[in-house]
Each structure stands twice: as C-alpha cells, then as structure tokens.
Amino acid sequence: MPVRLRQEVQEVPRRGGLNRPDGAPIPGSGVTSEPTPEARLKEVEAELTFFMELGRELTATLDDRKVLEIIARGAHAYVRPSHTTLYLTGADRRTYEIALSCGYNPGRERREIPILEGLAGQVLRPGRQVRLDAAELAALDPEPPDLAVPGPLADVLCLPILHRRRALAAVMLTRSREDGPFEPGQMERLTRLLEQSRMAVDRALLYRRTADLAITDDLTQLFNHRYIHQSLEIRVGRPGTEAERLSLLFMDLDSFKAINDTHGHLAGSHALTEVAHILTDNLRTEDIIARYGGDEFVVILPDTTLEVATHIAGRLARSIAATTFLPQLGGMKLTASFGVAAYPEHATTPRRLVQCADQAMYAAKAEGGNRAVVFCPGPP
C-alpha cells in the first residue's frame, strides 16, 4: 500500500473528534460547533483529495485481493474507527480468516474459522451487515472466534464487500469504549466509500475471470495444458536457477471411446467431469491437476518422490476402477492408465518430463491398462 493512505491510518489523531490529515474536522465526528464556510470548503477539498488518492490506488492494480485490502485501509483512514479487520474466505468458502488488520495487532497466528461461526461468518454467508452495541457484545457467550480486537468495545459494525449480491469479503469496524459508538456521519461515509469502490472490485474480478479462462478447462474446471507447462517452467526452473523435486503423472482413460459411441458425447462429458472429481478428492490441495486434452489428465506432484508418486498413481487407478460412472444411464465402468516420471531423475526440462510420463502411460496401456508404469529410459 503506498505511503499516503498508510500515513492517514497511522497519523490521524482520534482525540477531539475525527480529523483529516490536514486537521479539518469531518462532519458527524463529534465536533458539534457549526463550521464556517471556509471550514466547509476545507472539508470538501479534503474529501475530494482522499477519494482521488483512493481512486488512484484502486485503479493501479487488477489483483482482487489487493483491491479489497485497499478498501479496508481506506475505510480505516476515512471512517476512523478504533480498529478495522478484513476477512476473506477460503477457496471452498467453508472457512475464512483475518487477511488484514488496522489499529491493532491480531498476532501472528492466522487460523481458519468455519464459515458458520463468528460475526463475519454471519456477513459472508447471506451478504448482510451485522451491528452490535456494548450491551449486545457483553451478552455474547462464547465470544465470537473472529473478534480479535482488544476490548472493551462500544460498537461493532461488520459489512460485506459485494459483487453481484455475493459477499467477497467482510470488513469489520469497531469502536473502543473510550472512543465511543459510531455516529451517523461515520456510517454515511462508510456507505459512500463502499459505493465508490464497487467499480474497482468489479473490474478486478472481471480481469481475474478473464485470466482464469486462459488456464482453465471449461468442462471440468481443472487447469488446462497451458497452465501445466507454465507451472513446470516455474517449478523445474531454467538454467542457473534452483528447482524443486517433483513427480508427474500422465493419465489416459482406457476405452473411453466406448462411452461416446454408446451414449453420445454429452454422456462422455459427464464421465470426464466425474473423473475430475475423483482426482480432486484423492489429491492434496497443493497438487496441480489438469485436463490435458480429450480424456487425458496430467498431475504435478510437488515435493514428491518417484516411489510415493507411483503409489499415488496406483491408488487413483483403483479409485477410478471402483467407481460406477453415469448411474443415470445404467452405469458404466472405466479404467485408466498412468505414466509416472520424476524430476530430476528422468528429465531436466519441462517438455522432456511430460514426454517421459506420456511414454510411460503408453507402456501401461500396452500392458493391458488399469495400472501405473514408471518411465524406463531406453538404451542410449
């Protein structure tokens, strides 16, 4: 985050009412005296300057997470709560965690919180806001697991950051008992800031979706062959760079053409989706799974030895063979052939590593399919 907003977060004093970085009071901030025309003009200029700076920050990035962090920091600088917390959900939207904090230190431990628990969980699920005063906070038992700010508190406000009525994140603003509860002017400013930021959120998400389309298989929602090669280029490395150990699985379904011939291509597409689910359910989150093309799949297994990779391939082959596909059409059985290769044992370049696993897969098919075969180099 550039320096200006950080300075606003750190340097604006709380006592005596809310103030801009230039010292001008903000309406509704506790300053009750009627401002002069000059003071009003100064307030408007300060607000315009703030939003111009915020707009520059938001348009300077297409990273949706950074956009959300900028919004949270902006809310802390503009609304001036005692503390601000940004919560983001995990990829499966079953958990969430603290992604950013202003005005306090939540500690180094970043634990995942089930989406059904906590105040932010109430916001992230239905996309509605939650507000609690001091009495309501005191009645909470047990204390919400996501409320990491120091107490005692006078007011808690948690709102969603929405995209097409879906909560992308939750931002929680709290006021200490010393600072007192939020005033109407602060609520109006928060609403105004979120409205001003909505276009930046939409733009960042559109960019991410566009980028995802280039590396995602439309049918299975797995990665595609383009992403596999990009990942291998990074992980295997280039000359002069340190690369990590990894193994590669190349999988091809046996006799898959029979499904298309018997039930049609739509049924074949359903079967491929079911295979993708089997792979996803049986592999780690750090493993990279891709539909390489047709009925071929490739899996990158980071930091995995050849022995372990061979065991994983065998387990996947058994899982596929034990599954009844297309039960709505009476059920069909499928098997798969796996080729296993490892870096750096079998290849020192991404392209050669894929070729080695591919050759091992054809060797598995030649042996009757429904098995895993490790690449065996031929005579020089």
GROMACS .gro file of C-alpha atoms in nm:
model
  380
    1MET     CA    1   0.000   0.000   0.000
    2PRO     CA    2   0.150   0.335  -0.096
    3VAL     CA    3   0.261   0.577   0.172
    4ARG     CA    4  -0.024   0.827   0.168
    5LEU     CA    5  -0.300   0.600   0.296
    6ARG     CA    6  -0.066   0.440   0.546
    7GLN     CA    7   0.016   0.782   0.687
    8GLU     CA    8  -0.352   0.863   0.710
    9VAL     CA    9  -0.412   0.544   0.904
   10GLN     CA   10  -0.127   0.599   1.144
   11GLU     CA   11  -0.116   0.974   1.195
   12VAL     CA   12  -0.474   1.100   1.218
   13PRO     CA   13  -0.543   1.167   1.589
   14ARG     CA   14  -0.853   1.020   1.748
   15ARG     CA   15  -0.899   1.251   2.042
   16GLY     CA   16  -1.107   1.565   1.993
   17GLY     CA   17  -1.307   1.418   1.704
   18LEU     CA   18  -1.216   1.273   1.369
   19ASN     CA   19  -0.982   1.479   1.156
   20ARG     CA   20  -0.840   1.472   0.807
   21PRO     CA   21  -0.465   1.459   0.761
   22ASP     CA   22  -0.479   1.839   0.719
   23GLY     CA   23  -0.659   1.879   1.053
   24ALA     CA   24  -1.006   1.956   0.912
   25PRO     CA   25  -1.288   1.801   1.117
   26ILE     CA   26  -1.523   1.555   0.949
   27PRO     CA   27  -1.899   1.617   0.985
   28GLY     CA   28  -2.062   1.386   1.237
   29SER     CA   29  -1.730   1.305   1.403
   30GLY     CA   30  -1.800   1.454   1.743
   31VAL     CA   31  -1.724   1.817   1.654
   32THR     CA   32  -2.051   1.989   1.733
   33SER     CA   33  -1.973   2.355   1.660
   34GLU     CA   34  -2.116   2.497   1.338
   35PRO     CA   35  -1.832   2.510   1.081
   36THR     CA   36  -1.755   2.832   0.898
   37PRO     CA   37  -1.783   2.848   0.515
   38GLU     CA   38  -1.405   2.829   0.498
   39ALA     CA   39  -1.406   2.517   0.715
   40ARG     CA   40  -1.678   2.359   0.500
   41LEU     CA   41  -1.474   2.424   0.188
   42LYS     CA   42  -1.169   2.272   0.353
   43GLU     CA   43  -1.373   1.963   0.444
   44VAL     CA   44  -1.492   1.920   0.085
   45GLU     CA   45  -1.140   1.965  -0.052
   46ALA     CA   46  -1.002   1.710   0.195
   47GLU     CA   47  -1.270   1.458   0.098
   48LEU     CA   48  -1.210   1.509  -0.274
   49THR     CA   49  -0.837   1.465  -0.221
   50PHE     CA   50  -0.895   1.146  -0.025
   51PHE     CA   51  -1.119   0.991  -0.292
   52MET     CA   52  -0.884   1.094  -0.573
   53GLU     CA   53  -0.598   0.920  -0.393
   54LEU     CA   54  -0.814   0.616  -0.318
   55GLY     CA   55  -0.921   0.600  -0.682
   56ARG     CA   56  -0.558   0.607  -0.798
   57GLU     CA   57  -0.474   0.323  -0.561
   58LEU     CA   58  -0.771   0.114  -0.676
   59THR     CA   59  -0.703   0.161  -1.047
   60ALA     CA   60  -0.331   0.087  -1.006
   61THR     CA   61  -0.392  -0.286  -0.952
   62LEU     CA   62  -0.602  -0.565  -1.103
   63ASP     CA   63  -0.534  -0.802  -0.814
   64ASP     CA   64  -0.871  -0.853  -0.645
   65ARG     CA   65  -0.717  -0.924  -0.304
   66LYS     CA   66  -0.512  -0.605  -0.317
   67VAL     CA   67  -0.825  -0.412  -0.414
   68LEU     CA   68  -1.006  -0.546  -0.107
   69GLU     CA   69  -0.709  -0.457   0.116
   70ILE     CA   70  -0.704  -0.102  -0.024
   71ILE     CA   71  -1.076  -0.068   0.051
   72ALA     CA   72  -1.024  -0.186   0.411
   73ARG     CA   73  -0.733   0.053   0.467
   74GLY     CA   74  -0.932   0.331   0.307
   75ALA     CA   75  -1.224   0.263   0.542
   76HIS     CA   76  -0.990   0.287   0.839
   77ALA     CA   77  -0.847   0.618   0.718
   78TYR     CA   78  -1.178   0.772   0.611
   79VAL     CA   79  -1.426   0.648   0.872
   80ARG     CA   80  -1.177   0.642   1.160
   81PRO     CA   81  -1.290   0.350   1.372
   82SER     CA   82  -1.068   0.229   1.653
   83HIS     CA   83  -0.989  -0.092   1.465
   84THR     CA   84  -1.054  -0.234   1.118
   85THR     CA   85  -1.037  -0.601   1.014
   86LEU     CA   86  -1.068  -0.755   0.669
   87TYR     CA   87  -1.186  -1.116   0.644
   88LEU     CA   88  -1.150  -1.332   0.332
   89THR     CA   89  -1.297  -1.675   0.265
   90GLY     CA   90  -1.101  -1.983   0.162
   91ALA     CA   91  -1.126  -2.123  -0.189
   92ASP     CA   92  -1.408  -2.358  -0.090
   93ARG     CA   93  -1.594  -2.084   0.106
   94ARG     CA   94  -1.618  -2.316   0.405
   95THR     CA   95  -1.376  -2.114   0.615
   96TYR     CA   96  -1.248  -1.758   0.646
   97GLU     CA   97  -0.957  -1.582   0.812
   98ILE     CA   98  -0.820  -1.241   0.900
   99ALA     CA   99  -0.649  -1.101   0.592
  100LEU     CA  100  -0.563  -0.752   0.717
  101SER     CA  101  -0.589  -0.550   1.038
  102CYS     CA  102  -0.554  -0.179   1.114
  103GLY     CA  103  -0.529  -0.018   1.455
  104TYR     CA  104  -0.425  -0.336   1.637
  105ASN     CA  105  -0.211  -0.647   1.603
  106PRO     CA  106  -0.411  -0.973   1.584
  107GLY     CA  107  -0.099  -1.180   1.644
  108ARG     CA  108   0.099  -1.392   1.404
  109GLU     CA  109  -0.129  -1.692   1.415
  110ARG     CA  110  -0.373  -1.684   1.122
  111ARG     CA  111  -0.621  -1.959   1.184
  112GLU     CA  112  -0.911  -2.060   0.963
  113ILE     CA  113  -1.258  -2.006   1.111
  114PRO     CA  114  -1.557  -2.217   0.998
  115ILE     CA  115  -1.796  -2.007   0.788
  116LEU     CA  116  -2.084  -2.098   1.020
  117GLU     CA  117  -1.913  -1.933   1.317
  118GLY     CA  118  -1.837  -1.575   1.416
  119LEU     CA  119  -1.977  -1.234   1.329
  120ALA     CA  120  -1.801  -1.221   0.993
  121GLY     CA  121  -1.946  -1.562   0.913
  122GLN     CA  122  -2.295  -1.413   0.955
  123VAL     CA  123  -2.197  -1.148   0.700
  124LEU     CA  124  -2.015  -1.367   0.448
  125ARG     CA  125  -2.294  -1.624   0.413
  126PRO     CA  126  -2.604  -1.414   0.339
  127GLY     CA  127  -2.424  -1.091   0.248
  128ARG     CA  128  -2.594  -0.880   0.516
  129GLN     CA  129  -2.448  -0.640   0.772
  130VAL     CA  130  -2.423  -0.701   1.147
  131ARG     CA  131  -2.405  -0.432   1.414
  132LEU     CA  132  -2.374  -0.482   1.790
  133ASP     CA  133  -2.362  -0.225   2.069
  134ALA     CA  134  -2.182  -0.264   2.402
  135ALA     CA  135  -2.473  -0.440   2.573
  136GLU     CA  136  -2.517  -0.689   2.290
  137LEU     CA  137  -2.144  -0.756   2.283
  138ALA     CA  138  -2.139  -0.823   2.658
  139ALA     CA  139  -2.420  -1.077   2.617
  140LEU     CA  140  -2.228  -1.285   2.362
  141ASP     CA  141  -2.127  -1.620   2.508
  142PRO     CA  142  -1.891  -1.753   2.395
  143GLU     CA  143  -1.707  -1.462   2.239
  144PRO     CA  144  -1.704  -1.484   1.857
  145PRO     CA  145  -1.383  -1.651   1.734
  146ASP     CA  146  -1.323  -1.379   1.474
  147LEU     CA  147  -1.337  -1.087   1.721
  148ALA     CA  148  -0.964  -1.042   1.771
  149VAL     CA  149  -0.959  -0.670   1.859
  150PRO     CA  150  -0.873  -0.554   2.213
  151GLY     CA  151  -1.167  -0.458   2.433
  152PRO     CA  152  -1.375  -0.327   2.587
  153LEU     CA  153  -1.576  -0.223   2.281
  154ALA     CA  154  -1.861   0.024   2.243
  155ASP     CA  155  -1.970  -0.063   1.889
  156VAL     CA  156  -1.906  -0.330   1.623
  157LEU     CA  157  -2.008  -0.297   1.260
  158CYS     CA  158  -1.941  -0.575   1.008
  159LEU     CA  159  -2.037  -0.529   0.643
  160PRO     CA  160  -1.991  -0.735   0.326
  161ILE     CA  161  -1.798  -0.619   0.022
  162LEU     CA  162  -2.032  -0.738  -0.251
  163HIS     CA  163  -2.004  -0.837  -0.614
  164ARG     CA  164  -2.335  -0.913  -0.784
  165ARG     CA  165  -2.501  -0.969  -0.445
  166ARG     CA  166  -2.233  -1.216  -0.338
  167ALA     CA  167  -2.011  -1.138  -0.041
  168LEU     CA  168  -1.646  -1.143  -0.148
  169ALA     CA  169  -1.515  -1.030   0.188
  170ALA     CA  170  -1.625  -0.884   0.518
  171VAL     CA  171  -1.486  -0.570   0.675
  172MET     CA  172  -1.535  -0.520   1.049
  173LEU     CA  173  -1.504  -0.175   1.203
  174THR     CA  174  -1.502  -0.147   1.581
  175ARG     CA  175  -1.503   0.141   1.826
  176SER     CA  176  -1.347   0.113   2.170
  177ARG     CA  177  -1.540   0.220   2.478
  178GLU     CA  178  -1.301   0.513   2.511
  179ASP     CA  179  -1.377   0.636   2.155
  180GLY     CA  180  -1.750   0.578   2.187
  181PRO     CA  181  -2.003   0.433   1.940
  182PHE     CA  182  -2.024   0.516   1.572
  183GLU     CA  183  -2.210   0.832   1.475
  184PRO     CA  184  -2.448   0.865   1.176
  185GLY     CA  185  -2.192   1.064   0.978
  186GLN     CA  186  -1.941   0.782   1.004
  187MET     CA  187  -2.198   0.531   0.877
  188GLU     CA  188  -2.274   0.753   0.579
  189ARG     CA  189  -1.905   0.782   0.495
  190LEU     CA  190  -1.858   0.407   0.507
  191THR     CA  191  -2.151   0.353   0.271
  192ARG     CA  192  -2.013   0.618   0.036
  193LEU     CA  193  -1.668   0.460   0.034
  194LEU     CA  194  -1.803   0.113  -0.048
  195GLU     CA  195  -2.016   0.254  -0.330
  196GLN     CA  196  -1.718   0.442  -0.473
  197SER     CA  197  -1.507   0.124  -0.462
  198ARG     CA  198  -1.760  -0.109  -0.626
  199MET     CA  199  -1.639  -0.046  -0.981
  200ALA     CA  200  -1.280  -0.132  -0.887
  201VAL     CA  201  -1.395  -0.461  -0.734
  202ASP     CA  202  -1.595  -0.549  -1.047
  203ARG     CA  203  -1.302  -0.462  -1.273
  204ALA     CA  204  -1.053  -0.673  -1.074
  205LEU     CA  205  -1.285  -0.974  -1.071
  206LEU     CA  206  -1.351  -0.944  -1.444
  207TYR     CA  207  -0.976  -0.943  -1.503
  208ARG     CA  208  -0.931  -1.250  -1.282
  209ARG     CA  209  -1.208  -1.439  -1.462
  210THR     CA  210  -1.056  -1.349  -1.798
  211ALA     CA  211  -0.715  -1.468  -1.679
  212ASP     CA  212  -0.869  -1.787  -1.539
  213LEU     CA  213  -1.032  -1.866  -1.874
  214ALA     CA  214  -0.688  -1.882  -2.034
  215ILE     CA  215  -0.568  -2.154  -1.795
  216THR     CA  216  -0.891  -2.337  -1.703
  217ASP     CA  217  -1.067  -2.623  -1.879
  218ASP     CA  218  -1.428  -2.522  -1.943
  219LEU     CA  219  -1.572  -2.870  -1.892
  220THR     CA  220  -1.402  -2.996  -1.575
  221GLN     CA  221  -1.294  -2.659  -1.425
  222LEU     CA  222  -0.949  -2.809  -1.378
  223PHE     CA  223  -0.640  -2.639  -1.515
  224ASN     CA  224  -0.555  -2.691  -1.882
  225HIS     CA  225  -0.236  -2.793  -2.064
  226ARG     CA  226  -0.125  -2.430  -2.090
  227TYR     CA  227  -0.113  -2.399  -1.710
  228ILE     CA  228   0.070  -2.730  -1.672
  229HIS     CA  229   0.351  -2.611  -1.896
  230GLN     CA  230   0.363  -2.270  -1.726
  231SER     CA  231   0.385  -2.436  -1.384
  232LEU     CA  232   0.657  -2.673  -1.494
  233GLU     CA  233   0.858  -2.385  -1.638
  234ILE     CA  234   0.849  -2.219  -1.297
  235ARG     CA  235   0.898  -2.530  -1.083
  236VAL     CA  236   1.156  -2.714  -1.292
  237GLY     CA  237   1.331  -2.388  -1.350
  238ARG     CA  238   1.566  -2.254  -1.608
  239PRO     CA  239   1.942  -2.297  -1.636
  240GLY     CA  240   2.116  -2.139  -1.341
  241THR     CA  241   1.811  -2.147  -1.112
  242GLU     CA  242   1.737  -2.379  -0.823
  243ALA     CA  243   1.441  -2.609  -0.892
  244GLU     CA  244   1.232  -2.829  -0.666
  245ARG     CA  245   1.193  -3.206  -0.675
  246LEU     CA  246   0.861  -3.317  -0.821
  247SER     CA  247   0.686  -3.604  -0.996
  248LEU     CA  248   0.445  -3.602  -1.288
  249LEU     CA  249   0.151  -3.831  -1.364
  250PHE     CA  250   0.015  -3.864  -1.718
  251MET     CA  251  -0.324  -4.039  -1.723
  252ASP     CA  252  -0.538  -4.161  -2.011
  253LEU     CA  253  -0.876  -4.334  -1.975
  254ASP     CA  254  -0.897  -4.684  -2.120
  255SER     CA  255  -1.164  -4.748  -2.383
  256PHE     CA  256  -1.325  -4.411  -2.324
  257LYS     CA  257  -1.442  -4.401  -2.685
  258ALA     CA  258  -1.700  -4.671  -2.599
  259ILE     CA  259  -1.893  -4.422  -2.383
  260ASN     CA  260  -1.915  -4.168  -2.662
  261ASP     CA  261  -2.013  -4.437  -2.914
  262THR     CA  262  -2.277  -4.592  -2.686
  263HIS     CA  263  -2.428  -4.294  -2.506
  264GLY     CA  264  -2.311  -3.990  -2.702
  265HIS     CA  265  -2.066  -3.710  -2.637
  266LEU     CA  266  -2.279  -3.543  -2.370
  267ALA     CA  267  -2.256  -3.859  -2.158
  268GLY     CA  268  -1.883  -3.867  -2.224
  269SER     CA  269  -1.854  -3.511  -2.096
  270HIS     CA  270  -2.038  -3.609  -1.775
  271ALA     CA  271  -1.798  -3.901  -1.727
  272LEU     CA  272  -1.496  -3.673  -1.767
  273THR     CA  273  -1.638  -3.442  -1.501
  274GLU     CA  274  -1.681  -3.738  -1.266
  275VAL     CA  275  -1.319  -3.840  -1.328
  276ALA     CA  276  -1.209  -3.485  -1.244
  277HIS     CA  277  -1.395  -3.511  -0.911
  278ILE     CA  278  -1.220  -3.839  -0.829
  279LEU     CA  279  -0.880  -3.683  -0.892
  280THR     CA  280  -0.963  -3.373  -0.688
  281ASP     CA  281  -1.099  -3.577  -0.396
  282ASN     CA  282  -0.793  -3.803  -0.381
  283LEU     CA  283  -0.512  -3.549  -0.416
  284ARG     CA  284  -0.368  -3.272  -0.199
  285THR     CA  285  -0.459  -2.908  -0.237
  286GLU     CA  286  -0.102  -2.828  -0.345
  287ASP     CA  287  -0.111  -3.086  -0.627
  288ILE     CA  288  -0.182  -2.937  -0.970
  289ILE     CA  289  -0.447  -3.127  -1.169
  290ALA     CA  290  -0.518  -3.054  -1.534
  291ARG     CA  291  -0.720  -3.190  -1.819
  292TYR     CA  292  -0.451  -3.212  -2.083
  293GLY     CA  293  -0.688  -3.279  -2.372
  294GLY     CA  294  -0.961  -3.525  -2.464
  295ASP     CA  295  -0.959  -3.796  -2.198
  296GLU     CA  296  -0.600  -3.723  -2.088
  297PHE     CA  297  -0.518  -3.574  -1.748
  298VAL     CA  298  -0.186  -3.459  -1.602
  299VAL     CA  299  -0.098  -3.416  -1.234
  300ILE     CA  300   0.204  -3.232  -1.095
  301LEU     CA  301   0.302  -3.366  -0.751
  302PRO     CA  302   0.531  -3.108  -0.585
  303ASP     CA  303   0.800  -3.233  -0.346
  304THR     CA  304   0.705  -3.595  -0.414
  305THR     CA  305   0.948  -3.882  -0.471
  306LEU     CA  306   0.910  -4.129  -0.755
  307GLU     CA  307   0.817  -4.407  -0.511
  308VAL     CA  308   0.540  -4.204  -0.350
  309ALA     CA  309   0.413  -4.081  -0.688
  310THR     CA  310   0.387  -4.440  -0.812
  311HIS     CA  311   0.185  -4.532  -0.504
  312ILE     CA  312  -0.046  -4.233  -0.564
  313ALA     CA  313  -0.097  -4.329  -0.928
  314GLY     CA  314  -0.188  -4.684  -0.828
  315ARG     CA  315  -0.438  -4.556  -0.572
  316LEU     CA  316  -0.600  -4.327  -0.831
  317ALA     CA  317  -0.625  -4.615  -1.079
  318ARG     CA  318  -0.803  -4.827  -0.820
  319SER     CA  319  -1.042  -4.546  -0.730
  320ILE     CA  320  -1.141  -4.496  -1.093
  321ALA     CA  321  -1.186  -4.870  -1.149
  322ALA     CA  322  -1.407  -4.897  -0.840
  323THR     CA  323  -1.641  -4.616  -0.949
  324THR     CA  324  -1.964  -4.670  -1.140
  325PHE     CA  325  -1.993  -4.386  -1.390
  326LEU     CA  326  -2.316  -4.248  -1.539
  327PRO     CA  327  -2.554  -4.425  -1.297
  328GLN     CA  328  -2.844  -4.234  -1.455
  329LEU     CA  329  -2.776  -4.428  -1.778
  330GLY     CA  330  -2.749  -4.767  -1.610
  331GLY     CA  331  -2.387  -4.731  -1.503
  332MET     CA  332  -2.058  -4.794  -1.679
  333LYS     CA  333  -1.711  -4.893  -1.566
  334LEU     CA  334  -1.392  -4.715  -1.664
  335THR     CA  335  -1.024  -4.776  -1.602
  336ALA     CA  336  -0.720  -4.558  -1.652
  337SER     CA  337  -0.354  -4.598  -1.745
  338PHE     CA  338  -0.095  -4.389  -1.563
  339GLY     CA  339   0.257  -4.297  -1.661
  340VAL     CA  340   0.491  -4.176  -1.387
  341ALA     CA  341   0.806  -3.968  -1.430
  342ALA     CA  342   1.014  -3.763  -1.190
  343TYR     CA  343   1.236  -3.457  -1.197
  344PRO     CA  344   1.534  -3.462  -1.199
  345GLU     CA  345   1.568  -3.843  -1.226
  346HIS     CA  346   1.413  -3.877  -1.571
  347ALA     CA  347   1.427  -3.531  -1.727
  348THR     CA  348   1.580  -3.189  -1.676
  349THR     CA  349   1.335  -2.984  -1.885
  350PRO     CA  350   0.955  -2.944  -1.861
  351ARG     CA  351   0.889  -3.069  -2.212
  352ARG     CA  352   1.103  -3.379  -2.167
  353LEU     CA  353   0.939  -3.457  -1.832
  354VAL     CA  354   0.594  -3.458  -1.995
  355GLN     CA  355   0.726  -3.677  -2.277
  356CYS     CA  356   0.866  -3.929  -2.029
  357ALA     CA  357   0.537  -3.956  -1.839
  358ASP     CA  358   0.348  -3.982  -2.168
  359GLN     CA  359   0.570  -4.270  -2.288
  360ALA     CA  360   0.521  -4.448  -1.956
  361MET     CA  361   0.144  -4.409  -1.993
  362TYR     CA  362   0.153  -4.579  -2.336
  363ALA     CA  363   0.359  -4.856  -2.181
  364ALA     CA  364   0.082  -4.902  -1.921
  365LYS     CA  365  -0.174  -4.930  -2.198
  366ALA     CA  366   0.042  -5.184  -2.380
  367GLU     CA  367   0.042  -5.397  -2.066
  368GLY     CA  368  -0.339  -5.403  -2.060
  369GLY     CA  369  -0.428  -5.071  -1.895
  370ASN     CA  370  -0.571  -5.010  -1.548
  371ARG     CA  371  -0.224  -4.970  -1.397
  372ALA     CA  372   0.063  -4.731  -1.333
  373VAL     CA  373   0.401  -4.767  -1.504
  374VAL     CA  374   0.720  -4.579  -1.421
  375PHE     CA  375   0.919  -4.435  -1.709
  376CYS     CA  376   1.211  -4.656  -1.805
  377PRO     CA  377   1.480  -4.495  -2.022
  378GLY     CA  378   1.570  -4.693  -2.329
  379PRO     CA  379   1.922  -4.770  -2.443
  380PRO     CA  380   2.119  -4.460  -2.543
   0.00000   0.00000   0.00000
